[in-house]
Amino acid sequence: MEKSIGTGWICPNCGAALRREPCALRCGNGHSFDIAKEGYVNLSLSARKGESRGDNAEMVRARVAFLSQGYYLPLAQALRDAVASYANGTLAEAGCGWGYYLDAVAQAYPWDAVYGTDLSKFAIKVAAKRNPKIAYAVANSFSLPLATGGVDVLLNVFSPIATEEFARVVRPNGVLVTVTPDTWHLRQLKYALYADRTRPNPPPRELPAPWRAESDRVCAFGKRVGARDLEQLVHMTPYLYKTGKEDLARLDGIGDLETDFAFRIRVYRRDGKTVD
């Protein structure tokens, strides 16, 4: 698969198709976006206005360090299996982070083009350097710089679900594949941090029309996590900011920990109606 940057992006200002020039993407209305040396492009207007910028550098570094140890390989394989019968055409991931899952699915099947978006410039920079054959852009999932009906399979892993925007970019009868934490994901780690204040994760919400649930599976496994990797695990998740200092201090005395990992992988089929 040849590098596809610029062949499927649309202008975040006016919605016109972007064409590639030597160092930038430009639309017919004169809006231009520089291509970074790593190969990605910033197509997020909200980030430039000072709104949410996604994961910071510390969270990205922690995620890269933890996932590079192979702890979530069973999830990556389960995600590849979930996509197998739908694998054709254009693949995209909204909220792709540093591209760990997108890269796993992209390499498993012969896609025509692959796109990844995330609000974090830090994450997209790592992703673009990791696999230059995937087109990456800094962008908000609620305002994707992708053509209407231009995506056959859309991934969304641990990221906000923009129901209406996803319905716009996924073609009629295309699919959305979501991954969310299952009920007792990281149960033992949560008990170590919160003791009797530990609560189960809520079930994933059902998506409204035009989405219809087609399959629902659980990927669950247990692994022993080393003390240093436990620290990276906490730092790559919202636990870092939702946990008080006293609770976080318990990490110092945990050492290695055997904990459950559990995920829900759901496939939704988009109905056959076109978007006006």
PDB file of C-alpha atoms in Angstrom:
ATOM      1  CA  MET A   1       0.000   0.000   0.000  1.00  0.00           C
ATOM      2  CA  GLU A   2       1.475   3.310  -1.059  1.00  0.00           C
ATOM      3  CA  LYS A   3       1.444   6.250   1.313  1.00  0.00           C
ATOM      4  CA  SER A   4      -1.969   7.861   0.929  1.00  0.00           C
ATOM      5  CA  ILE A   5      -1.724  11.231   2.674  1.00  0.00           C
ATOM      6  CA  GLY A   6      -3.769  13.853   0.875  1.00  0.00           C
ATOM      7  CA  THR A   7      -5.803  11.492  -1.309  1.00  0.00           C
ATOM      8  CA  GLY A   8      -8.856  11.306   0.936  1.00  0.00           C
ATOM      9  CA  TRP A   9      -8.710  14.255   3.329  1.00  0.00           C
ATOM     10  CA  ILE A  10     -11.124  17.154   3.065  1.00  0.00           C
ATOM     11  CA  CYS A  11     -10.601  20.744   4.125  1.00  0.00           C
ATOM     12  CA  PRO A  12     -11.780  21.407   7.701  1.00  0.00           C
ATOM     13  CA  ASN A  13     -12.679  24.972   6.712  1.00  0.00           C
ATOM     14  CA  CYS A  14     -14.891  24.382   3.686  1.00  0.00           C
ATOM     15  CA  GLY A  15     -15.178  20.630   3.136  1.00  0.00           C
ATOM     16  CA  ALA A  16     -13.534  20.673  -0.294  1.00  0.00           C
ATOM     17  CA  ALA A  17     -11.161  17.888  -1.282  1.00  0.00           C
ATOM     18  CA  LEU A  18      -7.511  18.461  -0.427  1.00  0.00           C
ATOM     19  CA  ARG A  19      -4.815  17.866  -3.011  1.00  0.00           C
ATOM     20  CA  ARG A  20      -1.195  17.229  -2.210  1.00  0.00           C
ATOM     21  CA  GLU A  21       1.517  19.731  -3.037  1.00  0.00           C
ATOM     22  CA  PRO A  22       5.229  19.247  -2.238  1.00  0.00           C
ATOM     23  CA  CYS A  23       5.001  20.399   1.394  1.00  0.00           C
ATOM     24  CA  ALA A  24       1.310  21.024   2.027  1.00  0.00           C
ATOM     25  CA  LEU A  25      -2.280  20.014   1.376  1.00  0.00           C
ATOM     26  CA  ARG A  26      -4.402  22.622  -0.372  1.00  0.00           C
ATOM     27  CA  CYS A  27      -8.074  22.827  -1.372  1.00  0.00           C
ATOM     28  CA  GLY A  28      -9.591  24.580  -4.360  1.00  0.00           C
ATOM     29  CA  ASN A  29     -10.611  27.492  -2.147  1.00  0.00           C
ATOM     30  CA  GLY A  30      -7.009  28.271  -1.208  1.00  0.00           C
ATOM     31  CA  HIS A  31      -6.920  26.832   2.312  1.00  0.00           C
ATOM     32  CA  SER A  32      -3.514  25.282   2.941  1.00  0.00           C
ATOM     33  CA  PHE A  33      -2.148  22.924   5.615  1.00  0.00           C
ATOM     34  CA  ASP A  34       1.549  22.214   6.036  1.00  0.00           C
ATOM     35  CA  ILE A  35       2.782  18.627   6.097  1.00  0.00           C
ATOM     36  CA  ALA A  36       5.016  18.028   9.122  1.00  0.00           C
ATOM     37  CA  LYS A  37       8.426  16.461   8.628  1.00  0.00           C
ATOM     38  CA  GLU A  38       7.066  13.245  10.176  1.00  0.00           C
ATOM     39  CA  GLY A  39       4.444  13.099   7.404  1.00  0.00           C
ATOM     40  CA  TYR A  40       1.238  14.014   9.244  1.00  0.00           C
ATOM     41  CA  VAL A  41      -0.919  17.108   8.771  1.00  0.00           C
ATOM     42  CA  ASN A  42      -2.847  19.205  11.312  1.00  0.00           C
ATOM     43  CA  LEU A  43      -6.482  19.444  10.203  1.00  0.00           C
ATOM     44  CA  SER A  44      -7.952  20.340  13.583  1.00  0.00           C
ATOM     45  CA  LEU A  45      -9.414  23.831  13.788  1.00  0.00           C
ATOM     46  CA  SER A  46     -10.506  23.349  17.406  1.00  0.00           C
ATOM     47  CA  ALA A  47      -6.961  22.564  18.584  1.00  0.00           C
ATOM     48  CA  ARG A  48      -5.763  25.826  17.092  1.00  0.00           C
ATOM     49  CA  LYS A  49      -8.426  27.707  19.072  1.00  0.00           C
ATOM     50  CA  GLY A  50      -7.106  26.389  22.373  1.00  0.00           C
ATOM     51  CA  GLU A  51      -9.713  23.672  23.007  1.00  0.00           C
ATOM     52  CA  SER A  52      -8.876  20.117  24.042  1.00  0.00           C
ATOM     53  CA  ARG A  53      -5.617  18.869  22.541  1.00  0.00           C
ATOM     54  CA  GLY A  54      -5.932  15.203  23.468  1.00  0.00           C
ATOM     55  CA  ASP A  55      -3.328  13.173  25.341  1.00  0.00           C
ATOM     56  CA  ASN A  56      -0.270  15.030  26.530  1.00  0.00           C
ATOM     57  CA  ALA A  57       3.304  13.914  25.923  1.00  0.00           C
ATOM     58  CA  GLU A  58       3.517  12.077  29.263  1.00  0.00           C
ATOM     59  CA  MET A  59       0.433   9.956  28.526  1.00  0.00           C
ATOM     60  CA  VAL A  60       1.665   9.156  25.020  1.00  0.00           C
ATOM     61  CA  ARG A  61       5.097   8.097  26.297  1.00  0.00           C
ATOM     62  CA  ALA A  62       3.460   5.881  28.933  1.00  0.00           C
ATOM     63  CA  ARG A  63       1.148   4.289  26.362  1.00  0.00           C
ATOM     64  CA  VAL A  64       4.001   3.572  23.967  1.00  0.00           C
ATOM     65  CA  ALA A  65       6.128   2.099  26.773  1.00  0.00           C
ATOM     66  CA  PHE A  66       3.335  -0.136  28.094  1.00  0.00           C
ATOM     67  CA  LEU A  67       1.891  -1.387  24.802  1.00  0.00           C
ATOM     68  CA  SER A  68       5.359  -2.056  23.407  1.00  0.00           C
ATOM     69  CA  GLN A  69       5.749  -4.753  26.086  1.00  0.00           C
ATOM     70  CA  GLY A  70       3.010  -6.818  24.390  1.00  0.00           C
ATOM     71  CA  TYR A  71       0.440  -6.727  27.187  1.00  0.00           C
ATOM     72  CA  TYR A  72      -2.401  -5.901  24.787  1.00  0.00           C
ATOM     73  CA  LEU A  73      -1.389  -8.215  21.934  1.00  0.00           C
ATOM     74  CA  PRO A  74      -4.431 -10.456  22.623  1.00  0.00           C
ATOM     75  CA  LEU A  75      -6.682  -7.428  22.141  1.00  0.00           C
ATOM     76  CA  ALA A  76      -4.938  -6.444  18.900  1.00  0.00           C
ATOM     77  CA  GLN A  77      -5.441  -9.993  17.598  1.00  0.00           C
ATOM     78  CA  ALA A  78      -9.091 -10.046  18.673  1.00  0.00           C
ATOM     79  CA  LEU A  79      -9.633  -6.738  16.904  1.00  0.00           C
ATOM     80  CA  ARG A  80      -8.064  -8.114  13.717  1.00  0.00           C
ATOM     81  CA  ASP A  81     -10.367 -11.139  13.954  1.00  0.00           C
ATOM     82  CA  ALA A  82     -13.439  -8.937  14.463  1.00  0.00           C
ATOM     83  CA  VAL A  83     -12.622  -6.981  11.298  1.00  0.00           C
ATOM     84  CA  ALA A  84     -11.733 -10.011   9.148  1.00  0.00           C
ATOM     85  CA  SER A  85     -15.055 -10.463   7.336  1.00  0.00           C
ATOM     86  CA  TYR A  86     -15.359  -6.728   6.604  1.00  0.00           C
ATOM     87  CA  ALA A  87     -11.799  -6.067   5.445  1.00  0.00           C
ATOM     88  CA  ASN A  88     -11.922  -4.252   2.130  1.00  0.00           C
ATOM     89  CA  GLY A  89     -11.743  -0.723   0.775  1.00  0.00           C
ATOM     90  CA  THR A  90     -10.827   2.112   3.122  1.00  0.00           C
ATOM     91  CA  LEU A  91      -9.943   1.700   6.796  1.00  0.00           C
ATOM     92  CA  ALA A  92      -9.872   4.580   9.284  1.00  0.00           C
ATOM     93  CA  GLU A  93      -9.594   5.031  13.034  1.00  0.00           C
ATOM     94  CA  ALA A  94     -10.978   7.995  14.951  1.00  0.00           C
ATOM     95  CA  GLY A  95      -8.984   8.652  18.115  1.00  0.00           C
ATOM     96  CA  CYS A  96      -6.143   6.400  16.968  1.00  0.00           C
ATOM     97  CA  GLY A  97      -3.524   7.567  19.472  1.00  0.00           C
ATOM     98  CA  TRP A  98      -0.056   6.448  18.395  1.00  0.00           C
ATOM     99  CA  GLY A  99      -1.532   3.959  15.903  1.00  0.00           C
ATOM    100  CA  TYR A 100      -1.008   0.702  17.809  1.00  0.00           C
ATOM    101  CA  TYR A 101      -4.362  -0.888  16.915  1.00  0.00           C
ATOM    102  CA  LEU A 102      -4.749   0.785  13.530  1.00  0.00           C
ATOM    103  CA  ASP A 103      -1.346  -0.494  12.456  1.00  0.00           C
ATOM    104  CA  ALA A 104      -2.227  -4.035  13.588  1.00  0.00           C
ATOM    105  CA  VAL A 105      -5.439  -4.088  11.532  1.00  0.00           C
ATOM    106  CA  ALA A 106      -3.876  -2.261   8.563  1.00  0.00           C
ATOM    107  CA  GLN A 107      -1.093  -4.818   8.229  1.00  0.00           C
ATOM    108  CA  ALA A 108      -3.450  -7.792   8.469  1.00  0.00           C
ATOM    109  CA  TYR A 109      -5.462  -7.078   5.302  1.00  0.00           C
ATOM    110  CA  PRO A 110      -4.971  -5.471   1.844  1.00  0.00           C
ATOM    111  CA  TRP A 111      -6.723  -2.115   2.281  1.00  0.00           C
ATOM    112  CA  ASP A 112      -6.950   0.459  -0.504  1.00  0.00           C
ATOM    113  CA  ALA A 113      -6.116   3.287   1.928  1.00  0.00           C
ATOM    114  CA  VAL A 114      -5.753   3.753   5.678  1.00  0.00           C
ATOM    115  CA  TYR A 115      -6.360   6.935   7.708  1.00  0.00           C
ATOM    116  CA  GLY A 116      -5.845   7.741  11.374  1.00  0.00           C
ATOM    117  CA  THR A 117      -6.930  10.814  13.331  1.00  0.00           C
ATOM    118  CA  ASP A 118      -6.369  11.989  16.888  1.00  0.00           C
ATOM    119  CA  LEU A 119      -6.460  15.330  18.702  1.00  0.00           C
ATOM    120  CA  SER A 120      -3.058  14.704  20.275  1.00  0.00           C
ATOM    121  CA  LYS A 121      -0.224  16.064  18.159  1.00  0.00           C
ATOM    122  CA  PHE A 122       2.182  14.099  20.357  1.00  0.00           C
ATOM    123  CA  ALA A 123       0.422  10.812  19.549  1.00  0.00           C
ATOM    124  CA  ILE A 124       0.041  11.511  15.828  1.00  0.00           C
ATOM    125  CA  LYS A 125       3.710  12.426  15.524  1.00  0.00           C
ATOM    126  CA  VAL A 126       4.683   9.010  16.941  1.00  0.00           C
ATOM    127  CA  ALA A 127       2.121   7.243  14.752  1.00  0.00           C
ATOM    128  CA  ALA A 128       3.296   8.883  11.539  1.00  0.00           C
ATOM    129  CA  LYS A 129       6.918   7.952  12.220  1.00  0.00           C
ATOM    130  CA  ARG A 130       5.903   4.390  13.135  1.00  0.00           C
ATOM    131  CA  ASN A 131       4.126   3.611   9.855  1.00  0.00           C
ATOM    132  CA  PRO A 132       4.541   6.133   7.001  1.00  0.00           C
ATOM    133  CA  LYS A 133       2.166   4.105   4.788  1.00  0.00           C
ATOM    134  CA  ILE A 134      -0.787   5.255   6.897  1.00  0.00           C
ATOM    135  CA  ALA A 135      -2.128   8.773   6.402  1.00  0.00           C
ATOM    136  CA  TYR A 136      -2.335  10.544   9.770  1.00  0.00           C
ATOM    137  CA  ALA A 137      -3.898  13.865  10.745  1.00  0.00           C
ATOM    138  CA  VAL A 138      -4.469  15.797  13.946  1.00  0.00           C
ATOM    139  CA  ALA A 139      -8.252  16.084  13.997  1.00  0.00           C
ATOM    140  CA  ASN A 140     -11.311  16.008  16.249  1.00  0.00           C
ATOM    141  CA  SER A 141     -13.488  12.881  16.064  1.00  0.00           C
ATOM    142  CA  PHE A 142     -16.562  15.108  16.068  1.00  0.00           C
ATOM    143  CA  SER A 143     -15.352  16.909  12.938  1.00  0.00           C
ATOM    144  CA  LEU A 144     -13.438  14.395  10.858  1.00  0.00           C
ATOM    145  CA  PRO A 145     -11.590  15.669   7.759  1.00  0.00           C
ATOM    146  CA  LEU A 146     -12.822  12.672   5.740  1.00  0.00           C
ATOM    147  CA  ALA A 147     -15.210  12.651   2.806  1.00  0.00           C
ATOM    148  CA  THR A 148     -18.851  11.722   3.357  1.00  0.00           C
ATOM    149  CA  GLY A 149     -19.292   7.991   2.794  1.00  0.00           C
ATOM    150  CA  GLY A 150     -15.568   7.554   2.173  1.00  0.00           C
ATOM    151  CA  VAL A 151     -14.826   4.927   4.845  1.00  0.00           C
ATOM    152  CA  ASP A 152     -15.677   1.220   4.690  1.00  0.00           C
ATOM    153  CA  VAL A 153     -14.465   0.218   8.169  1.00  0.00           C
ATOM    154  CA  LEU A 154     -14.087   2.718  11.021  1.00  0.00           C
ATOM    155  CA  LEU A 155     -12.336   1.789  14.269  1.00  0.00           C
ATOM    156  CA  ASN A 156     -12.903   3.481  17.614  1.00  0.00           C
ATOM    157  CA  VAL A 157     -10.785   2.113  20.468  1.00  0.00           C
ATOM    158  CA  PHE A 158     -11.195   3.629  23.963  1.00  0.00           C
ATOM    159  CA  SER A 159     -12.172   6.951  22.393  1.00  0.00           C
ATOM    160  CA  PRO A 160     -15.310   9.127  22.412  1.00  0.00           C
ATOM    161  CA  ILE A 161     -17.953   7.903  19.958  1.00  0.00           C
ATOM    162  CA  ALA A 162     -19.201  10.670  17.670  1.00  0.00           C
ATOM    163  CA  THR A 163     -22.340   8.857  16.517  1.00  0.00           C
ATOM    164  CA  GLU A 164     -23.547  11.317  13.884  1.00  0.00           C
ATOM    165  CA  GLU A 165     -20.118  12.187  12.501  1.00  0.00           C
ATOM    166  CA  PHE A 166     -19.189   8.524  12.207  1.00  0.00           C
ATOM    167  CA  ALA A 167     -22.435   7.914  10.321  1.00  0.00           C
ATOM    168  CA  ARG A 168     -21.466  10.670   7.899  1.00  0.00           C
ATOM    169  CA  VAL A 169     -18.049   9.297   6.993  1.00  0.00           C
ATOM    170  CA  VAL A 170     -18.923   5.577   6.935  1.00  0.00           C
ATOM    171  CA  ARG A 171     -20.494   4.488   3.663  1.00  0.00           C
ATOM    172  CA  PRO A 172     -24.000   2.968   3.643  1.00  0.00           C
ATOM    173  CA  ASN A 173     -23.710  -0.662   4.828  1.00  0.00           C
ATOM    174  CA  GLY A 174     -20.184   0.011   6.128  1.00  0.00           C
ATOM    175  CA  VAL A 175     -19.197  -0.854   9.691  1.00  0.00           C
ATOM    176  CA  LEU A 176     -18.032   0.768  12.909  1.00  0.00           C
ATOM    177  CA  VAL A 177     -15.950  -1.354  15.293  1.00  0.00           C
ATOM    178  CA  THR A 178     -15.735  -0.110  18.886  1.00  0.00           C
ATOM    179  CA  VAL A 179     -13.601  -1.274  21.810  1.00  0.00           C
ATOM    180  CA  THR A 180     -14.515  -0.359  25.392  1.00  0.00           C
ATOM    181  CA  PRO A 181     -13.412  -1.663  28.808  1.00  0.00           C
ATOM    182  CA  ASP A 182     -15.566  -4.570  29.990  1.00  0.00           C
ATOM    183  CA  THR A 183     -17.163  -4.720  33.435  1.00  0.00           C
ATOM    184  CA  TRP A 184     -14.126  -5.714  35.504  1.00  0.00           C
ATOM    185  CA  HIS A 185     -11.235  -4.575  33.331  1.00  0.00           C
ATOM    186  CA  LEU A 186      -8.162  -4.085  35.568  1.00  0.00           C
ATOM    187  CA  ARG A 187     -10.143  -5.306  38.581  1.00  0.00           C
ATOM    188  CA  GLN A 188      -7.149  -6.189  40.760  1.00  0.00           C
ATOM    189  CA  LEU A 189      -5.353  -2.943  39.967  1.00  0.00           C
ATOM    190  CA  LYS A 190      -8.473  -0.957  40.839  1.00  0.00           C
ATOM    191  CA  TYR A 191      -8.817  -2.831  44.144  1.00  0.00           C
ATOM    192  CA  ALA A 192      -5.185  -2.077  44.912  1.00  0.00           C
ATOM    193  CA  LEU A 193      -5.800   1.629  44.326  1.00  0.00           C
ATOM    194  CA  TYR A 194      -9.334   2.101  45.642  1.00  0.00           C
ATOM    195  CA  ALA A 195     -10.052  -0.872  47.956  1.00  0.00           C
ATOM    196  CA  ASP A 196     -13.773  -0.985  48.866  1.00  0.00           C
ATOM    197  CA  ARG A 197     -14.451   2.063  46.686  1.00  0.00           C
ATOM    198  CA  THR A 198     -13.848  -0.016  43.548  1.00  0.00           C
ATOM    199  CA  ARG A 199     -16.750   0.030  41.110  1.00  0.00           C
ATOM    200  CA  PRO A 200     -17.376  -1.943  37.902  1.00  0.00           C
ATOM    201  CA  ASN A 201     -17.176  -0.200  34.547  1.00  0.00           C
ATOM    202  CA  PRO A 202     -20.583   0.733  33.121  1.00  0.00           C
ATOM    203  CA  PRO A 203     -21.820  -1.228  30.093  1.00  0.00           C
ATOM    204  CA  PRO A 204     -21.334   0.403  26.673  1.00  0.00           C
ATOM    205  CA  ARG A 205     -24.290   2.439  25.522  1.00  0.00           C
ATOM    206  CA  GLU A 206     -26.336   1.246  22.577  1.00  0.00           C
ATOM    207  CA  LEU A 207     -25.865   3.377  19.483  1.00  0.00           C
ATOM    208  CA  PRO A 208     -28.958   4.866  17.838  1.00  0.00           C
ATOM    209  CA  ALA A 209     -29.919   4.672  14.170  1.00  0.00           C
ATOM    210  CA  PRO A 210     -28.366   4.508  11.641  1.00  0.00           C
ATOM    211  CA  TRP A 211     -26.277   1.989  13.598  1.00  0.00           C
ATOM    212  CA  ARG A 212     -27.336  -1.612  14.163  1.00  0.00           C
ATOM    213  CA  ALA A 213     -25.348  -3.916  16.457  1.00  0.00           C
ATOM    214  CA  GLU A 214     -24.067  -6.873  14.457  1.00  0.00           C
ATOM    215  CA  SER A 215     -21.742  -8.638  16.882  1.00  0.00           C
ATOM    216  CA  ASP A 216     -20.609  -8.305  20.477  1.00  0.00           C
ATOM    217  CA  ARG A 217     -17.679 -10.217  21.913  1.00  0.00           C
ATOM    218  CA  VAL A 218     -15.491 -10.082  25.014  1.00  0.00           C
ATOM    219  CA  CYS A 219     -11.716 -10.336  24.909  1.00  0.00           C
ATOM    220  CA  ALA A 220     -10.520 -11.251  28.403  1.00  0.00           C
ATOM    221  CA  PHE A 221      -7.216 -12.507  29.759  1.00  0.00           C
ATOM    222  CA  GLY A 222      -4.994 -12.221  32.821  1.00  0.00           C
ATOM    223  CA  LYS A 223      -1.392 -11.064  32.942  1.00  0.00           C
ATOM    224  CA  ARG A 224       1.246 -10.370  35.575  1.00  0.00           C
ATOM    225  CA  VAL A 225       2.363  -6.772  35.243  1.00  0.00           C
ATOM    226  CA  GLY A 226       5.707  -5.611  36.575  1.00  0.00           C
ATOM    227  CA  ALA A 227       5.933  -2.670  38.955  1.00  0.00           C
ATOM    228  CA  ARG A 228       7.402  -0.285  36.368  1.00  0.00           C
ATOM    229  CA  ASP A 229       4.789  -1.311  33.792  1.00  0.00           C
ATOM    230  CA  LEU A 230       2.004  -0.791  36.334  1.00  0.00           C
ATOM    231  CA  GLU A 231       3.152   2.789  36.680  1.00  0.00           C
ATOM    232  CA  GLN A 232       3.064   3.212  32.882  1.00  0.00           C
ATOM    233  CA  LEU A 233      -0.402   1.620  32.773  1.00  0.00           C
ATOM    234  CA  VAL A 234      -1.787   4.114  35.257  1.00  0.00           C
ATOM    235  CA  HIS A 235      -0.092   7.036  33.527  1.00  0.00           C
ATOM    236  CA  MET A 236      -1.569   6.128  30.135  1.00  0.00           C
ATOM    237  CA  THR A 237      -5.155   6.127  31.422  1.00  0.00           C
ATOM    238  CA  PRO A 238      -7.542   8.676  32.951  1.00  0.00           C
ATOM    239  CA  TYR A 239      -6.755   7.042  36.322  1.00  0.00           C
ATOM    240  CA  LEU A 240      -3.770   9.370  36.542  1.00  0.00           C
ATOM    241  CA  TYR A 241      -6.015  12.423  36.801  1.00  0.00           C
ATOM    242  CA  LYS A 242      -9.043  10.856  38.479  1.00  0.00           C
ATOM    243  CA  THR A 243      -7.112   9.260  41.335  1.00  0.00           C
ATOM    244  CA  GLY A 244      -6.081  11.158  44.436  1.00  0.00           C
ATOM    245  CA  LYS A 245      -2.452  11.427  45.523  1.00  0.00           C
ATOM    246  CA  GLU A 246      -2.968   9.098  48.493  1.00  0.00           C
ATOM    247  CA  ASP A 247      -4.448   6.379  46.279  1.00  0.00           C
ATOM    248  CA  LEU A 248      -1.730   6.793  43.649  1.00  0.00           C
ATOM    249  CA  ALA A 249       0.897   6.465  46.391  1.00  0.00           C
ATOM    250  CA  ARG A 250      -0.240   2.863  46.893  1.00  0.00           C
ATOM    251  CA  LEU A 251       1.429   1.997  43.595  1.00  0.00           C
ATOM    252  CA  ASP A 252       4.818   2.264  45.309  1.00  0.00           C
ATOM    253  CA  GLY A 253       4.070  -0.715  47.517  1.00  0.00           C
ATOM    254  CA  ILE A 254       2.289  -2.981  45.040  1.00  0.00           C
ATOM    255  CA  GLY A 255       5.233  -4.504  43.180  1.00  0.00           C
ATOM    256  CA  ASP A 256       4.242  -7.010  40.477  1.00  0.00           C
ATOM    257  CA  LEU A 257       0.504  -7.592  40.133  1.00  0.00           C
ATOM    258  CA  GLU A 258      -1.594 -10.255  38.427  1.00  0.00           C
ATOM    259  CA  THR A 259      -4.630  -8.471  37.017  1.00  0.00           C
ATOM    260  CA  ASP A 260      -7.536  -9.122  34.671  1.00  0.00           C
ATOM    261  CA  PHE A 261      -7.800  -7.392  31.321  1.00  0.00           C
ATOM    262  CA  ALA A 262     -11.245  -7.408  29.727  1.00  0.00           C
ATOM    263  CA  PHE A 263     -12.616  -5.611  26.678  1.00  0.00           C
ATOM    264  CA  ARG A 264     -15.866  -5.416  24.710  1.00  0.00           C
ATOM    265  CA  ILE A 265     -15.511  -5.443  20.927  1.00  0.00           C
ATOM    266  CA  ARG A 266     -18.708  -4.482  19.139  1.00  0.00           C
ATOM    267  CA  VAL A 267     -19.386  -4.287  15.423  1.00  0.00           C
ATOM    268  CA  TYR A 268     -22.142  -1.970  14.189  1.00  0.00           C
ATOM    269  CA  ARG A 269     -23.524  -1.963  10.668  1.00  0.00           C
ATOM    270  CA  ARG A 270     -24.553   1.369   9.231  1.00  0.00           C
ATOM    271  CA  ASP A 271     -27.911   1.288   7.437  1.00  0.00           C
ATOM    272  CA  GLY A 272     -28.111   1.716   3.690  1.00  0.00           C
ATOM    273  CA  LYS A 273     -29.420   5.275   3.677  1.00  0.00           C
ATOM    274  CA  THR A 274     -27.223   7.983   2.225  1.00  0.00           C
ATOM    275  CA  VAL A 275     -26.401  11.182   4.104  1.00  0.00           C
ATOM    276  CA  ASP A 276     -27.895  14.371   2.670  1.00  0.00           C
TER     277      ASP A 276
END
